[in-house]
XYZ file of C-alpha atoms in Angstrom:
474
model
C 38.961 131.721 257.004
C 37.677 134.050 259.934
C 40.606 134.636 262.749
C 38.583 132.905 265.522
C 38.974 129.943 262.707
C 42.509 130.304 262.609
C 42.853 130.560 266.547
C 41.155 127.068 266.279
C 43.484 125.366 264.355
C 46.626 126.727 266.073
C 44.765 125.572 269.430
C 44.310 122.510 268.235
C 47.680 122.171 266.564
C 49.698 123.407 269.414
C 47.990 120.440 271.671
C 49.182 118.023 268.770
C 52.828 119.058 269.410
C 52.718 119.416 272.795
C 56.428 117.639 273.896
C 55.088 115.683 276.447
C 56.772 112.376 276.720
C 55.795 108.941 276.496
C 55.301 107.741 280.017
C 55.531 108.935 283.709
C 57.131 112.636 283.085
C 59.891 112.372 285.865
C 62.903 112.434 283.827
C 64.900 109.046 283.726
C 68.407 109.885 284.785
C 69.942 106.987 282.952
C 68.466 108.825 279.577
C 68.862 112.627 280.607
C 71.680 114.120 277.976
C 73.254 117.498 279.985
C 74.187 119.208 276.399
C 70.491 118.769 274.610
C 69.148 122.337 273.554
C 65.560 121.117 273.296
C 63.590 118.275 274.284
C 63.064 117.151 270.471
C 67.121 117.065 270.651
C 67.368 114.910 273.247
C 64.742 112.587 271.903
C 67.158 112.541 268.449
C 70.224 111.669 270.330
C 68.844 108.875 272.522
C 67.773 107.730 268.770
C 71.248 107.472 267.463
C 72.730 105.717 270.191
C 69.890 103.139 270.447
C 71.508 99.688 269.083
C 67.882 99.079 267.413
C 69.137 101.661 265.155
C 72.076 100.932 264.475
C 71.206 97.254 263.496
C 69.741 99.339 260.566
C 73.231 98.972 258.814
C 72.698 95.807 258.296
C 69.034 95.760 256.821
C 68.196 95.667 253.104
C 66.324 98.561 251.923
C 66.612 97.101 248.391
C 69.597 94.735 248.114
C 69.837 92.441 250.728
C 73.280 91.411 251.851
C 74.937 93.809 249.623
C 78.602 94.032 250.072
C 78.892 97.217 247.854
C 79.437 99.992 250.172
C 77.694 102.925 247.878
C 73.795 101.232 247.846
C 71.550 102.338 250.737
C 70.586 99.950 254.010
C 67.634 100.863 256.499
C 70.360 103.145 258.533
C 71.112 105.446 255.513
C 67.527 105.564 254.489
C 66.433 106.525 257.682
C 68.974 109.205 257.560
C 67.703 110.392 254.610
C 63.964 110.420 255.447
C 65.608 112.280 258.290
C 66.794 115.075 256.555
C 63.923 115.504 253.708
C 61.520 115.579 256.545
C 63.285 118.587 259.042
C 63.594 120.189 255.390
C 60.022 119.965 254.682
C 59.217 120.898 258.121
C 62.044 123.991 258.100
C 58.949 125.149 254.341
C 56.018 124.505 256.227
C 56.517 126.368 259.287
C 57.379 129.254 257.526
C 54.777 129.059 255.801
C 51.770 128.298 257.956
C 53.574 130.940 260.468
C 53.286 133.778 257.812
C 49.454 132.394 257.354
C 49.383 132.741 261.157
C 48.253 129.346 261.459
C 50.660 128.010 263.455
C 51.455 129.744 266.931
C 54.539 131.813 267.471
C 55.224 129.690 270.822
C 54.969 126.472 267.825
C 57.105 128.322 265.314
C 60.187 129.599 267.764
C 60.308 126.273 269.059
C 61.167 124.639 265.316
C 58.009 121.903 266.824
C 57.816 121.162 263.012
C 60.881 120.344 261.710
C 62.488 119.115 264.901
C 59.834 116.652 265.579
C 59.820 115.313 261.567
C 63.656 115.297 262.168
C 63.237 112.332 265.044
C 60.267 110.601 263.295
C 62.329 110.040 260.239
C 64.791 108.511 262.111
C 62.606 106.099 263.535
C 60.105 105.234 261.120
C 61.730 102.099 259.961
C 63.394 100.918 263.104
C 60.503 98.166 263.426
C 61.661 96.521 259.882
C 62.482 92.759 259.627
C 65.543 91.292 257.798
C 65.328 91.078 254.604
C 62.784 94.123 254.100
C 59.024 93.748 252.401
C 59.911 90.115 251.650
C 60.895 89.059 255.152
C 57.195 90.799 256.846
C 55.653 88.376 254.242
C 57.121 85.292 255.481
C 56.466 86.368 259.020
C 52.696 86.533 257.708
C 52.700 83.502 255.943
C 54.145 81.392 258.623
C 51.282 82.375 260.668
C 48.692 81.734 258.533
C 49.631 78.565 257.351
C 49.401 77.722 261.065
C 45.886 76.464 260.569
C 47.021 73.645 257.833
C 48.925 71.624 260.643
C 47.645 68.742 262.112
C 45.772 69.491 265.268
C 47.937 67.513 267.213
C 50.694 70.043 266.431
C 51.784 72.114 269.252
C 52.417 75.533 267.468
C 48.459 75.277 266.372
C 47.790 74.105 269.895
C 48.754 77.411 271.690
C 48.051 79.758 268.430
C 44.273 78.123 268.364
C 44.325 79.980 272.466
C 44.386 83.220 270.873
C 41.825 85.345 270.135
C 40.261 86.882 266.969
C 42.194 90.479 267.145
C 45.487 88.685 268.493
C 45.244 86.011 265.615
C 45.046 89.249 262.948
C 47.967 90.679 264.412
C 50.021 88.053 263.308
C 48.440 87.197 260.111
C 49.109 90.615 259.203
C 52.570 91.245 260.911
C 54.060 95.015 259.605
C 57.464 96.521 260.267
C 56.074 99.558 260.514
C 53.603 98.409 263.268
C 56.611 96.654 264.909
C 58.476 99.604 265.278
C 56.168 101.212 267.610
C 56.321 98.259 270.095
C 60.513 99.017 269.560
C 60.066 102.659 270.590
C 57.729 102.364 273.733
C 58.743 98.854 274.720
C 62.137 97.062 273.221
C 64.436 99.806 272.318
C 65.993 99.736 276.265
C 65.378 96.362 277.607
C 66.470 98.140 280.935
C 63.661 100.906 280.814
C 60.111 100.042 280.758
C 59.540 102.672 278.620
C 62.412 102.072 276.256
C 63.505 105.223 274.504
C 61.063 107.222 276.413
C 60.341 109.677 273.884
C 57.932 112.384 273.093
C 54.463 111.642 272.172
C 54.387 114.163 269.360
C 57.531 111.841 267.776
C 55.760 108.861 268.495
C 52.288 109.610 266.941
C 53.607 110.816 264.091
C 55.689 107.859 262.660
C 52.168 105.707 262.582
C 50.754 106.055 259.583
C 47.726 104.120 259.745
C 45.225 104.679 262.560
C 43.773 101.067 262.651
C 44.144 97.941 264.781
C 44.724 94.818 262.684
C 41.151 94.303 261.962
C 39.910 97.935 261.450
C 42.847 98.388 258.784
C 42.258 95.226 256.124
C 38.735 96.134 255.957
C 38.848 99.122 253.635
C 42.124 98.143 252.320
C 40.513 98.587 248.130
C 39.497 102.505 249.334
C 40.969 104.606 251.675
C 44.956 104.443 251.768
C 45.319 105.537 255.301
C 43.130 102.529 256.230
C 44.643 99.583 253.881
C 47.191 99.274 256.561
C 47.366 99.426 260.194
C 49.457 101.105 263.190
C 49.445 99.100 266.370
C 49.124 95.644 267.450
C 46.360 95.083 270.448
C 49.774 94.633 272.819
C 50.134 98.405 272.144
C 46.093 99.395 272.300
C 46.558 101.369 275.077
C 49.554 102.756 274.528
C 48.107 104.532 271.180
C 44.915 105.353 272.803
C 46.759 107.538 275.744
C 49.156 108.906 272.931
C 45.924 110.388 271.140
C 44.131 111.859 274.302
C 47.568 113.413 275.294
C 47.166 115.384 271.753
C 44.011 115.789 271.115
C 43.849 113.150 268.099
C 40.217 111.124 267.622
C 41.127 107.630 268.014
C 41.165 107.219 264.095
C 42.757 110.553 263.084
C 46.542 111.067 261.505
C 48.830 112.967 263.254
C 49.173 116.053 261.055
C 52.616 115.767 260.632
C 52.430 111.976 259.308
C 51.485 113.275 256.028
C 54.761 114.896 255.826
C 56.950 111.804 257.242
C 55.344 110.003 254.580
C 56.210 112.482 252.189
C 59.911 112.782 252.953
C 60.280 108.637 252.967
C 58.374 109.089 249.253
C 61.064 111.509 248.333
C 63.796 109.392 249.512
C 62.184 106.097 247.478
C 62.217 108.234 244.594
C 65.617 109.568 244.551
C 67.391 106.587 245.686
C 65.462 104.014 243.646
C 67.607 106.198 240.741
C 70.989 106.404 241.924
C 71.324 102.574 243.950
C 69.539 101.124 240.573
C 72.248 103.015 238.689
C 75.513 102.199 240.439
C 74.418 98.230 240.541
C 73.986 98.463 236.690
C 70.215 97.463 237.297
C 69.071 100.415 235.281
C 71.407 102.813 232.339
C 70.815 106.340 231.602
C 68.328 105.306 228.881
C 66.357 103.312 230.906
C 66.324 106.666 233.293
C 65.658 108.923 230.377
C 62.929 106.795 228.629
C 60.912 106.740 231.821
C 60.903 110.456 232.329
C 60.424 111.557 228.422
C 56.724 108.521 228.801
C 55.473 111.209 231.317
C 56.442 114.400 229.487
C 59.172 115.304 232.055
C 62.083 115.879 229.623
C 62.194 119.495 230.807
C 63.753 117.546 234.072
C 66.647 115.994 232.272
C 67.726 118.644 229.413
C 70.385 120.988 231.464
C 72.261 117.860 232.350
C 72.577 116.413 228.500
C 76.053 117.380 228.325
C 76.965 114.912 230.928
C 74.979 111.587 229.941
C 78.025 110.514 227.246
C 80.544 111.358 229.806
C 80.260 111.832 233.628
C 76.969 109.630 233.886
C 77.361 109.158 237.351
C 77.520 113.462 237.828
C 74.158 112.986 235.797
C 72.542 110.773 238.036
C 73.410 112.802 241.098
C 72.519 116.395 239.615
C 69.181 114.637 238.513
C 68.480 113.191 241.977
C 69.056 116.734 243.389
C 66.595 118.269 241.132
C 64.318 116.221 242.039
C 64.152 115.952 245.590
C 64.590 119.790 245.230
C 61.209 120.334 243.395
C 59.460 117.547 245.398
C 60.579 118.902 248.749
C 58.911 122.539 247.417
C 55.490 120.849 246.332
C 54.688 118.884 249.382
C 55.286 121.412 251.647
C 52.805 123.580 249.512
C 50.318 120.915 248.715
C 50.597 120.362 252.947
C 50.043 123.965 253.815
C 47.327 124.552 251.534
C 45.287 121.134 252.538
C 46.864 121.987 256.031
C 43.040 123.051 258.051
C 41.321 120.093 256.575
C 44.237 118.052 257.633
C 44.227 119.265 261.905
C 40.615 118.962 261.758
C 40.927 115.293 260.232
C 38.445 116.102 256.959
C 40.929 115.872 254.446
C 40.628 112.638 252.465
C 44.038 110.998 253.588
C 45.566 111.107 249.969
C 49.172 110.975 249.989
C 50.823 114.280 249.690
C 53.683 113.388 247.304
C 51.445 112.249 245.036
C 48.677 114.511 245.050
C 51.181 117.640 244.559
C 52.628 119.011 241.706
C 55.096 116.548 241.939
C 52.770 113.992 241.414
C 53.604 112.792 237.939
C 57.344 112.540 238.837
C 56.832 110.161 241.542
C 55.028 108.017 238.563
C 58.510 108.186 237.045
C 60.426 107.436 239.696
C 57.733 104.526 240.631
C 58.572 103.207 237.220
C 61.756 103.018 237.205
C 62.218 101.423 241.024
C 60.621 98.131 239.579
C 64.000 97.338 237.742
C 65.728 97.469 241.024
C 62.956 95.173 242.456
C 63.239 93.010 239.795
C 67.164 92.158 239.438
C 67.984 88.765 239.390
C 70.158 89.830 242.975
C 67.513 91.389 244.694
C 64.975 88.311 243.509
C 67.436 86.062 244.856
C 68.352 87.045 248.014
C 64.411 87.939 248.537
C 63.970 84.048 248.519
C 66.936 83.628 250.705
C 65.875 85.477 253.481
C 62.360 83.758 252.841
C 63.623 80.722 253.332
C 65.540 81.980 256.460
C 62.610 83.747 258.329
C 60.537 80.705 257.635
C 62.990 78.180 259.170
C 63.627 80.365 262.501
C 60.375 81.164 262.775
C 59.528 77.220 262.796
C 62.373 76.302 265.250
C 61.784 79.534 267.865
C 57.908 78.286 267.292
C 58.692 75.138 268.210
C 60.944 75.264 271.423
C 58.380 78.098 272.897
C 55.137 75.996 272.068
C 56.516 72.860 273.268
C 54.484 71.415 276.468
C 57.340 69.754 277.896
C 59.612 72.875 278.345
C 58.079 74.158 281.197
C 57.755 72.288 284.733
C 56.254 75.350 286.773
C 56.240 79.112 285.874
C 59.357 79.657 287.724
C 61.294 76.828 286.268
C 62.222 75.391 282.918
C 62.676 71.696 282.051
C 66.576 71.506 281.465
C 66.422 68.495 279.796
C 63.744 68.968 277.072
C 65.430 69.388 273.462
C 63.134 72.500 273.667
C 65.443 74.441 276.150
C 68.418 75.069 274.276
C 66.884 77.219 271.489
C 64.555 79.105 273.956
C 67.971 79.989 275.785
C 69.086 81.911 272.745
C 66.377 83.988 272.568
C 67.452 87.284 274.103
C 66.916 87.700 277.532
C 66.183 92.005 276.817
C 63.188 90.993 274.840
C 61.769 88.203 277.372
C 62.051 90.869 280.204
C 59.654 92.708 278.200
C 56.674 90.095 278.132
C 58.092 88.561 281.985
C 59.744 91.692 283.462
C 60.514 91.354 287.374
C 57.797 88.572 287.761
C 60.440 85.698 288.042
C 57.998 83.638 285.276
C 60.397 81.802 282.636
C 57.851 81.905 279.953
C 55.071 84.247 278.590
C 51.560 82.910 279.927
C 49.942 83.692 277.047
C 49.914 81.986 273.518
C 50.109 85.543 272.207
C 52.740 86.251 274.468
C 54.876 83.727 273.478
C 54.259 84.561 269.498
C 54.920 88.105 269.977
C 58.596 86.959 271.919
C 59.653 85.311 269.083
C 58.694 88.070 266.273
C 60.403 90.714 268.824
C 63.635 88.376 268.619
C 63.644 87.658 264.745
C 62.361 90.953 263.326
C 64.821 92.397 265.278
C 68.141 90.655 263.894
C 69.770 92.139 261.269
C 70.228 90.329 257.717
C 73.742 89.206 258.505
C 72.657 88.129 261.955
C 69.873 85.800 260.600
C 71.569 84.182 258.153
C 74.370 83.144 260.280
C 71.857 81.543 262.830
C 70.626 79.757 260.157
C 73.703 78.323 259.090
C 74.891 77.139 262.184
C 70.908 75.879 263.960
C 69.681 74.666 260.752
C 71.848 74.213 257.667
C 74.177 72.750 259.770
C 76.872 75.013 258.683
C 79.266 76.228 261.280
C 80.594 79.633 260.770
């Protein structure tokens, strides 16, 4: 690569991490933090003290409504992803820096790691109760929609929406979610909620699609199976990419590596949380790792599978994050040109690297978690749950008779009561300052009630369900 090559990419890069944030660029007193060294700080701290992220405690990464305090919940994953990507970030700036691929003004300012830090933090913070499980019942609620009678009023004001708005909601995704938490619902007092940097923000979505783009190619290219922002957010993504310099369909360099460091922290604590509920024994552990010819990963910690097990699992989890943390940030550098000038092939980094075949392991052996009777039943649970709030927020918001004018709402349809509980933080969002008491829209008024649900945490649900519909009082 010629220099005037290399000055190219660390242009190019240097625009990408610019820490510009999201919105006007007058600081918001209310969210200015006196003792934050660096912007990227500040954005981490007004994180941590966000209650979308703490509700994160109390949402399943793998069991749902766990009482054991040892297995992991959205909060401590997030944590982790946290951590694995600043310590991929801390490799690959060194790295490219010594290539001189990265500029010194990029490397003394820790852009890398500091901004993979904050992303890790939030990249689940748009997660429904319930995990996986509860997304697919938001889907399936909505596209069931069309098997109601057509005198129903939820198909009544879904059948006003249009194509794009409709494939939002068919194909509701955490992931997508969370960026309408970050730029709108975090602060219900801000219009910008967290107001955040834009590096941060672009580089916790993964897939550079609208609904419709993403489902597409979903059989060929990865990056495009899924999507990264509902058509509520369009504009918001497309000023986050001409702030950087991204095409409208290009990654965020630095995704690759957020996706990465949530990889790593599947694969280690799909191990140890399977272990410590007794979903999988050492055998299971070891059988899976000798299938791929990785027994060279478990032999210095023999001495401890007939005693300490539980010292076993934990040295074994540290080798491997250890080894995986080292080949991604390789595999990253080395692929890391194609990557700014958006030709690499979008191949996950974790497994394309050298660590590639021990993800299979670790893949392997996180379908016993999946597949305990616990997780199962909870799973259909909180099913069951999403489906009936969905169906009785659906019905209150749809209902004709709940609205006499846009300023006031009929007090005495059976409608009001449940459209009263919605929170009032997440209908100032679609009404703001307009004095409406409803969303105009159809999509509007869908969108209101996924903010609401996806948003409660797996405790939270299921106590609204018991007292609205299972008639237990609690």
């Amino acid at each position: 690569m010629t220099e005037q090559e290399k000055q190219n990419i660390r242009d190019a890069f240097d625009k990408m991490v610019t820490p510009v944030r999201f919105g006007p660029q007058e600081r918001n007193k209310d969210f200015s933090l006196q003792n934050a060294q660096t912007i990227y700080d500040e954005d981490y701290l007004r994180v941590i003290v966000s209650p979308a992220f703490r509700r994160l405690q109390d949402k399943a990464q793998v069991y749902p409504l766990e009482a054991s305090d040892f297995v992991r919940t959205r909060l401590t994953h997030s944590l982790e992803v946290s951590f694995f990507g600043h310590a991929l970030g801390m490799q690959v700036e060194k790295l490219l820096f010594n290539q001189n691929l990265i500029s010194k003004e990029a490397y003394l300012a820790h852009a890398i790691p500091c901004i993979l830090k904050v992303a890790g933090l939030i990249h689940d913070i748009g997660n429904t109760p319930f995990g996986h499980f509860g997304e697919q019942s938001i889907q399936a609620f909505y596209r069931d929609i069309a098997s109601r009678p057509t005198t129903d009023d939820i198909r009544k004001v879904f059948n006003t929406l249009n194509a794009k708005e409709k494939c939002d909601l068919y194909n509701f995704d955490g992931n997508v979610q969370g960026l309408r938490v970050v730029t709108k619902l975090a602060s219900a007092k801000h219009t910008l909620s967290l107001h955040l940097t834009k590096p941060v923000i672009s580089t916790m979505i993964k897939y550079p699609k609208n609904s419709r783009q993403g489902r597409k190619n979903q059989n060929d290219d990865l990056s495009l199976s899924k999507f990264g922002y509902f058509e509520a957010e369009k504009k918001e993504y497309i000023k986050l990419n001409e702030t950087l310099g991204l095409s409208q369909e290009q990654r965020h360099p630095l995704t690759y590596l957020l996706e990465a460091a949530d990889d790593i922290a599947y694969s280690v604590s799909d191990i140890e949380d399977g272990f410590n509920m007794k979903a999988l024994t050492i055998e299971d552990i070891c059988d899976a790792f000798k299938t791929h010819q990785l027994s060279q990963m478990l032999s210095q910690f023999d001495t401890y599978k007939d005693g300490r097990q539980d010292v076993f699992v934990q040295l074994l989890r540290l080798k491997i994050q250890d080894k995986m943390v080292s080949d991604c940030a390789t595999y990253f550098v080395d692929h890391f040109p194609d990557i700014v000038k958006n030709q690499y092939n979008n191949a996950p980094i974790l497994e394309s690297s050298q660590s590639g075949i021990l993800r299979e392991a670790t893949k392997e052996i996180a379908t016993r978690n999946f597949n305990d009777r616990r997780v199962i039943k909870h799973e259909i649970l909180g099913g069951r749950i999403i489906k009936d709030l969905l169906e009785l927020f659906a019905q209150s918001i749809c209902d004709p008779n709940l609205i006499i004018t846009e300023t006031e709402l009929n007090t005495k349809c059976k409608a009001y009561r449940p459209y009263l509980l919605i929170s009032n933080g997440f209908k100032y969002v679609q009404l703001g300052n307009t004095g409406k008491v409803l969303p105009q829209s159809g999509y509007g008024k869908f969108l209101l009630i996924n903010d609401f649900i996806s948003g409660m945490t797996d405790s939270y649900a299921l106590r609204m369900y018991k007292e609205l519909i299972s008639g237990d009082i609690v």
